[in-house]
Every structure is written in structure tokens, then in C-alpha cells.
Amino acid sequence: GENVEQHPSTLSVQEGDSAVIKCTYSDSASNYFPWYKQELGKRPQLIIDIRSNVGEKKDQRIAVTLNKTAKHFSLHITETQPEDSAVYFCAAASGGSNYKLTFGKGTLLTVNP
Amino acid sequence: ETGVTQTPRHLVMGMTNKKSLKCEQHLGHNAMYWYKQSAKKPLELMFVYNFKEQTENNSVPSRFSPECPNSSHLFLHLHTLQPEDSALYLCASSHRAGSGETQYFGPGTRLLVL
């Protein structure tokens, strides 16, 4: 089955700096890669996703890049703010009858004011 | 925030108890999911229902029994649980079960098994 590795497990940055979280996946059939943000005590919420036919996607301060050949994808947050502090999860999914979303272990991002 | 609701939000039970977790979605979705979230572990998919049919059972022990009476409701029946089953149980829904479908999560039920 799919295996998703996520690094780093914790990341601390100063407000205004950029943050990068990286994930690798094992199943070359995976074609959908969402990123979820989970604030303390709250539910995971989708912040951005990318499909396998696209190499990069951007939404304001958040961007995701995908390298299908290397089977890795990354989340980039620019101009970080304290409210960006949360746990971020990457995930990989493949379609078909065995659809399954496999998550990484998460990255605790702390943005220091 | 109210699209997917879960009750109860917190539950403490003994190993011999029987309890049920409830999930309800108001988004008109056709797929619902149960996940387990433990400390320092990835979100683990437990069950998937697509149009009320169970399409995935991710090697979950039989002490967890799901039920999906309709596309809007999902239950997780619990019996003879173990302390290691203590975790946050998250329900999610999506338009259908398929790659590329955004999953919307509920707030979770924090379960403690004594």
C-alpha cells in the first residue's frame, strides 16, 4: 500500500520567514495530494491540494509543488504569521475501487512573533 | 464548521462497555469516513462508505463496528475496547469516494478507554 513520509516533524520559524514542509510517497499510482491544517483542538481543514497533472499550485501565501518522477511534494508558506501555527498534514490518494487517502505524520509549525 | 458534526465530543469508557459514536453531515455528500488520530501517528483511515456501501475496511479489529444507515449518518459502535484504542476519532465526508474529492472533517470524539 501507499506510504507517506513527512519532514520535518517540528518546524519553528520567525514571523515573516518562509516555511517548507516536504513529503514523499511510494505509490506511483497516487494522483491527488491534499494538505490539511489542524489547529490545536480543532478539526483538520484542507488548505490546498494538487493533482498529478500539475507541477505547482499557489493560493496567496501558500504554494504546493509536485515532482512525480521523484515522488515528492512540498508545502511552501511565505510571510508566515502567528496564526499559521498548527499541525500540517500531507496526504496522497489514488483513485479506483481501492480509493484511500494516506496521511503523513504531520509537522508542528510554530511561528514566533 | 457545522457541515460535519460528531457526538459525543468526549467519551470515557471501561473495557467492558458498549458505546456508539455518531457522525452526521449536512453537505449532501455520498461518502463518509472514520479515521483514528493517535499522538505521534498519522491519521489512520478505518472505514469508508460510498453511497451507503462499505468500500474499505482498513484491517480494523472487530471491536469497532461501523454502520451507515443513510448517506448523512455514520456510526461507530464500540465494544470491549482496549486502552490503546484511546484516541481522537474523526469522521469525514466527501461528495463521493474518489481521488481528488475534498474530505471535510468533523470535530472528532476524544475517546479514553480505562
mmCIF file of C-alpha atoms in Angstrom:
data_model
loop_
_atom_site.group_PDB
_atom_site.id
_atom_site.type_symbol
_atom_site.label_atom_id
_atom_site.label_comp_id
_atom_site.label_asym_id
_atom_site.label_seq_id
_atom_site.Cartn_x
_atom_site.Cartn_y
_atom_site.Cartn_z
ATOM 1 C CA GLY A 1 0.000 0.000 0.000
ATOM 2 C CA GLU A 2 0.846 3.681 -0.046
ATOM 3 C CA ASN A 3 3.405 5.056 2.406
ATOM 4 C CA VAL A 4 3.744 8.785 3.012
ATOM 5 C CA GLU A 5 6.768 10.218 4.792
ATOM 6 C CA GLN A 6 6.661 13.797 6.065
ATOM 7 C CA HIS A 7 9.510 16.009 7.255
ATOM 8 C CA PRO A 8 10.274 17.769 9.454
ATOM 9 C CA SER A 9 8.132 16.675 12.393
ATOM 10 C CA THR A 10 8.551 20.092 14.008
ATOM 11 C CA LEU A 11 9.431 23.433 12.474
ATOM 12 C CA SER A 12 9.930 26.751 14.199
ATOM 13 C CA VAL A 13 10.248 29.995 12.224
ATOM 14 C CA GLN A 14 10.181 33.701 12.898
ATOM 15 C CA GLU A 15 7.201 35.695 11.784
ATOM 16 C CA GLY A 16 7.690 36.820 8.213
ATOM 17 C CA ASP A 17 10.007 33.959 7.297
ATOM 18 C CA SER A 18 9.108 31.151 4.917
ATOM 19 C CA ALA A 19 8.312 27.591 5.944
ATOM 20 C CA VAL A 20 8.727 24.483 3.827
ATOM 21 C CA ILE A 21 7.334 21.030 4.610
ATOM 22 C CA LYS A 22 8.245 18.058 2.467
ATOM 23 C CA CYS A 23 6.528 14.748 1.796
ATOM 24 C CA THR A 24 7.406 11.668 -0.193
ATOM 25 C CA TYR A 25 5.080 8.923 -1.316
ATOM 26 C CA SER A 26 5.634 5.384 -2.517
ATOM 27 C CA ASP A 27 2.724 4.521 -4.819
ATOM 28 C CA SER A 28 3.330 5.823 -8.326
ATOM 29 C CA ALA A 29 -0.421 5.482 -8.981
ATOM 30 C CA SER A 30 -1.215 8.242 -6.474
ATOM 31 C CA ASN A 31 -2.643 11.221 -8.298
ATOM 32 C CA TYR A 32 -4.078 13.583 -5.677
ATOM 33 C CA PHE A 33 -2.161 15.327 -2.910
ATOM 34 C CA PRO A 34 -4.030 17.458 -0.372
ATOM 35 C CA TRP A 35 -2.594 19.386 2.549
ATOM 36 C CA TYR A 36 -4.554 19.802 5.763
ATOM 37 C CA LYS A 37 -4.044 22.240 8.621
ATOM 38 C CA GLN A 38 -5.093 21.273 12.132
ATOM 39 C CA GLU A 39 -5.041 23.912 14.826
ATOM 40 C CA LEU A 40 -4.866 22.778 18.432
ATOM 41 C CA GLY A 41 -8.142 21.163 19.477
ATOM 42 C CA LYS A 42 -9.732 21.689 16.083
ATOM 43 C CA ARG A 43 -10.562 19.571 13.070
ATOM 44 C CA PRO A 44 -8.224 19.153 10.086
ATOM 45 C CA GLN A 45 -9.103 21.557 7.285
ATOM 46 C CA LEU A 46 -7.987 21.443 3.668
ATOM 47 C CA ILE A 47 -5.759 24.380 2.779
ATOM 48 C CA ILE A 48 -4.538 23.442 -0.683
ATOM 49 C CA ASP A 49 -4.355 20.417 -2.959
ATOM 50 C CA ILE A 50 -2.662 19.443 -6.188
ATOM 51 C CA ARG A 51 -3.377 16.854 -8.825
ATOM 52 C CA SER A 52 -0.784 14.824 -10.657
ATOM 53 C CA ASN A 53 -1.196 16.674 -13.943
ATOM 54 C CA VAL A 54 0.043 19.905 -12.347
ATOM 55 C CA GLY A 55 3.523 20.710 -11.088
ATOM 56 C CA GLU A 56 2.745 23.705 -8.921
ATOM 57 C CA LYS A 57 -0.245 25.465 -7.430
ATOM 58 C CA LYS A 58 -0.403 28.695 -5.493
ATOM 59 C CA ASP A 59 -3.031 30.307 -3.309
ATOM 60 C CA GLN A 60 -1.918 33.628 -1.821
ATOM 61 C CA ARG A 61 0.854 32.830 0.702
ATOM 62 C CA ILE A 62 0.587 29.077 0.250
ATOM 63 C CA ALA A 63 2.025 27.043 -2.595
ATOM 64 C CA VAL A 64 2.467 23.353 -3.269
ATOM 65 C CA THR A 65 4.912 21.756 -5.683
ATOM 66 C CA LEU A 66 4.819 18.206 -7.014
ATOM 67 C CA ASN A 67 7.602 16.160 -8.558
ATOM 68 C CA LYS A 68 6.027 12.959 -9.848
ATOM 69 C CA THR A 69 9.293 11.494 -11.046
ATOM 70 C CA ALA A 70 10.853 11.767 -7.614
ATOM 71 C CA LYS A 71 7.529 11.106 -5.884
ATOM 72 C CA HIS A 72 7.693 14.045 -3.577
ATOM 73 C CA PHE A 73 5.635 17.148 -2.943
ATOM 74 C CA SER A 74 6.145 20.173 -0.744
ATOM 75 C CA LEU A 75 4.155 22.870 1.008
ATOM 76 C CA HIS A 76 5.562 26.382 0.982
ATOM 77 C CA ILE A 77 4.226 29.121 3.249
ATOM 78 C CA THR A 78 5.622 32.594 2.719
ATOM 79 C CA GLU A 79 5.443 35.609 5.041
ATOM 80 C CA THR A 80 4.418 33.400 7.928
ATOM 81 C CA GLN A 81 2.133 34.765 10.619
ATOM 82 C CA PRO A 82 1.468 33.524 14.181
ATOM 83 C CA GLU A 83 -1.935 32.253 13.070
ATOM 84 C CA ASP A 84 -0.156 29.853 10.723
ATOM 85 C CA SER A 85 0.965 27.935 13.809
ATOM 86 C CA ALA A 86 -0.657 24.488 13.602
ATOM 87 C CA VAL A 87 -0.016 20.886 12.623
ATOM 88 C CA TYR A 88 0.139 20.391 8.869
ATOM 89 C CA PHE A 89 -0.587 17.025 7.273
ATOM 90 C CA CYS A 90 0.196 15.949 3.764
ATOM 91 C CA ALA A 91 -1.670 13.093 2.129
ATOM 92 C CA ALA A 92 -1.630 11.054 -1.050
ATOM 93 C CA ALA A 93 -4.547 9.351 -2.750
ATOM 94 C CA SER A 94 -5.082 7.060 -5.668
ATOM 95 C CA GLY A 95 -8.347 6.525 -7.467
ATOM 96 C CA GLY A 96 -10.246 3.484 -8.499
ATOM 97 C CA SER A 97 -12.080 0.921 -6.415
ATOM 98 C CA ASN A 98 -9.359 0.910 -3.781
ATOM 99 C CA TYR A 99 -9.501 4.635 -3.126
ATOM 100 C CA LYS A 100 -7.676 5.562 0.043
ATOM 101 C CA LEU A 101 -6.175 8.758 1.442
ATOM 102 C CA THR A 102 -2.898 8.060 3.246
ATOM 103 C CA PHE A 103 -1.612 10.775 5.574
ATOM 104 C CA GLY A 104 1.855 11.742 6.698
ATOM 105 C CA LYS A 105 2.615 12.001 10.407
ATOM 106 C CA GLY A 106 2.259 15.737 10.480
ATOM 107 C CA THR A 107 4.501 18.754 11.037
ATOM 108 C CA LEU A 108 4.040 21.030 14.022
ATOM 109 C CA LEU A 109 4.739 24.533 12.729
ATOM 110 C CA THR A 110 5.365 27.262 15.274
ATOM 111 C CA VAL A 111 5.595 30.850 14.074
ATOM 112 C CA ASN A 112 7.254 33.038 16.669
ATOM 113 C CA PRO A 113 6.194 36.710 16.786
ATOM 114 C CA GLU B 1 -17.741 24.469 10.698
ATOM 115 C CA THR B 2 -21.170 22.852 11.170
ATOM 116 C CA GLY B 3 -21.113 20.807 7.949
ATOM 117 C CA VAL B 4 -19.966 17.655 9.736
ATOM 118 C CA THR B 5 -20.954 17.114 13.349
ATOM 119 C CA GLN B 6 -19.925 14.421 15.785
ATOM 120 C CA THR B 7 -21.324 13.318 19.128
ATOM 121 C CA PRO B 8 -20.267 12.900 21.787
ATOM 122 C CA ARG B 9 -17.242 15.184 21.758
ATOM 123 C CA HIS B 10 -15.679 13.365 24.700
ATOM 124 C CA LEU B 11 -16.197 9.810 25.920
ATOM 125 C CA VAL B 12 -14.720 7.806 28.764
ATOM 126 C CA MET B 13 -15.491 4.117 28.813
ATOM 127 C CA GLY B 14 -14.381 0.948 30.515
ATOM 128 C CA MET B 15 -13.120 -2.031 28.596
ATOM 129 C CA THR B 16 -16.386 -3.916 29.082
ATOM 130 C CA ASN B 17 -18.672 -1.073 27.997
ATOM 131 C CA LYS B 18 -20.536 -0.710 24.742
ATOM 132 C CA LYS B 19 -20.871 2.746 23.271
ATOM 133 C CA SER B 20 -21.508 4.347 19.902
ATOM 134 C CA LEU B 21 -20.054 7.368 18.150
ATOM 135 C CA LYS B 22 -22.293 9.324 15.822
ATOM 136 C CA CYS B 23 -21.442 11.427 12.801
ATOM 137 C CA GLU B 24 -23.819 13.497 10.709
ATOM 138 C CA GLN B 25 -23.062 15.527 7.604
ATOM 139 C CA HIS B 26 -25.230 18.302 6.206
ATOM 140 C CA LEU B 27 -23.286 18.769 2.970
ATOM 141 C CA GLY B 28 -25.236 16.452 0.683
ATOM 142 C CA HIS B 29 -22.230 14.152 0.367
ATOM 143 C CA ASN B 30 -22.332 10.491 -0.540
ATOM 144 C CA ALA B 31 -19.148 9.239 1.069
ATOM 145 C CA MET B 32 -18.289 9.096 4.753
ATOM 146 C CA TYR B 33 -15.158 8.005 6.579
ATOM 147 C CA TRP B 34 -13.902 7.091 10.020
ATOM 148 C CA TYR B 35 -10.319 7.977 10.976
ATOM 149 C CA LYS B 36 -8.331 7.354 14.131
ATOM 150 C CA GLN B 37 -5.872 10.024 15.259
ATOM 151 C CA SER B 38 -3.360 8.983 17.907
ATOM 152 C CA ALA B 39 -0.491 11.001 19.297
ATOM 153 C CA LYS B 40 2.619 10.934 17.114
ATOM 154 C CA LYS B 41 0.936 8.763 14.467
ATOM 155 C CA PRO B 42 -0.536 9.600 11.091
ATOM 156 C CA LEU B 43 -4.270 9.868 10.660
ATOM 157 C CA GLU B 44 -5.337 6.265 10.142
ATOM 158 C CA LEU B 45 -8.226 5.505 7.826
ATOM 159 C CA MET B 46 -10.555 2.943 9.397
ATOM 160 C CA PHE B 47 -13.640 2.667 7.212
ATOM 161 C CA VAL B 48 -15.039 4.145 4.017
ATOM 162 C CA TYR B 49 -18.678 4.187 2.969
ATOM 163 C CA ASN B 50 -19.625 5.260 -0.544
ATOM 164 C CA PHE B 51 -23.355 5.580 -1.256
ATOM 165 C CA LYS B 52 -24.024 3.620 1.974
ATOM 166 C CA GLU B 53 -21.837 0.708 0.868
ATOM 167 C CA GLN B 54 -18.691 -0.094 2.817
ATOM 168 C CA THR B 55 -15.801 0.057 0.375
ATOM 169 C CA GLU B 56 -12.851 -0.038 2.747
ATOM 170 C CA ASN B 57 -12.090 -1.778 5.995
ATOM 171 C CA ASN B 58 -8.505 -0.989 6.771
ATOM 172 C CA SER B 59 -7.788 -4.099 8.843
ATOM 173 C CA VAL B 60 -9.710 -2.694 11.771
ATOM 174 C CA PRO B 61 -10.333 -5.031 14.752
ATOM 175 C CA SER B 62 -13.879 -6.336 15.054
ATOM 176 C CA ARG B 63 -14.378 -4.488 18.342
ATOM 177 C CA PHE B 64 -15.032 -1.498 16.067
ATOM 178 C CA SER B 65 -18.236 -1.918 14.064
ATOM 179 C CA PRO B 66 -19.377 0.765 11.616
ATOM 180 C CA GLU B 67 -22.921 1.409 10.489
ATOM 181 C CA CYS B 68 -24.134 3.704 7.728
ATOM 182 C CA PRO B 69 -27.944 3.764 7.608
ATOM 183 C CA ASN B 70 -28.016 6.562 5.029
ATOM 184 C CA SER B 71 -25.626 8.916 3.282
ATOM 185 C CA SER B 72 -25.957 11.532 6.015
ATOM 186 C CA HIS B 73 -25.286 9.413 9.086
ATOM 187 C CA LEU B 74 -22.410 7.242 10.158
ATOM 188 C CA PHE B 75 -21.969 5.373 13.405
ATOM 189 C CA LEU B 76 -19.051 3.607 15.028
ATOM 190 C CA HIS B 77 -20.119 1.004 17.555
ATOM 191 C CA LEU B 78 -17.546 0.215 20.193
ATOM 192 C CA HIS B 79 -17.338 -2.841 22.446
ATOM 193 C CA THR B 80 -14.673 -4.451 24.612
ATOM 194 C CA LEU B 81 -12.118 -1.802 23.682
ATOM 195 C CA GLN B 82 -8.535 -1.731 24.891
ATOM 196 C CA PRO B 83 -6.643 1.181 26.465
ATOM 197 C CA GLU B 84 -4.592 1.523 23.268
ATOM 198 C CA ASP B 85 -7.824 2.398 21.465
ATOM 199 C CA SER B 86 -7.829 5.733 23.277
ATOM 200 C CA ALA B 87 -7.553 8.379 20.562
ATOM 201 C CA LEU B 88 -9.391 11.095 18.683
ATOM 202 C CA TYR B 89 -11.896 9.555 16.274
ATOM 203 C CA LEU B 90 -12.600 11.762 13.307
ATOM 204 C CA CYS B 91 -15.429 11.465 10.860
ATOM 205 C CA ALA B 92 -15.166 12.963 7.386
ATOM 206 C CA SER B 93 -17.337 13.214 4.305
ATOM 207 C CA SER B 94 -16.856 13.971 0.633
ATOM 208 C CA HIS B 95 -19.039 14.234 -2.437
ATOM 209 C CA ARG B 96 -18.062 10.675 -3.299
ATOM 210 C CA ALA B 97 -15.214 8.309 -2.504
ATOM 211 C CA GLY B 98 -12.666 9.007 -5.160
ATOM 212 C CA SER B 99 -9.303 10.584 -5.704
ATOM 213 C CA GLY B 100 -9.493 14.321 -5.897
ATOM 214 C CA GLU B 101 -12.533 14.609 -3.682
ATOM 215 C CA THR B 102 -12.055 17.023 -0.801
ATOM 216 C CA GLN B 103 -12.781 15.470 2.555
ATOM 217 C CA TYR B 104 -14.426 17.613 5.217
ATOM 218 C CA PHE B 105 -13.757 16.595 8.788
ATOM 219 C CA GLY B 106 -15.910 16.702 11.872
ATOM 220 C CA PRO B 107 -14.583 17.980 15.218
ATOM 221 C CA GLY B 108 -13.867 14.470 16.465
ATOM 222 C CA THR B 109 -14.705 12.422 19.526
ATOM 223 C CA ARG B 110 -11.953 12.228 22.140
ATOM 224 C CA LEU B 111 -12.143 8.677 23.478
ATOM 225 C CA LEU B 112 -10.475 7.447 26.636
ATOM 226 C CA VAL B 113 -10.608 3.751 27.438
ATOM 227 C CA LEU B 114 -9.855 2.871 31.032
#
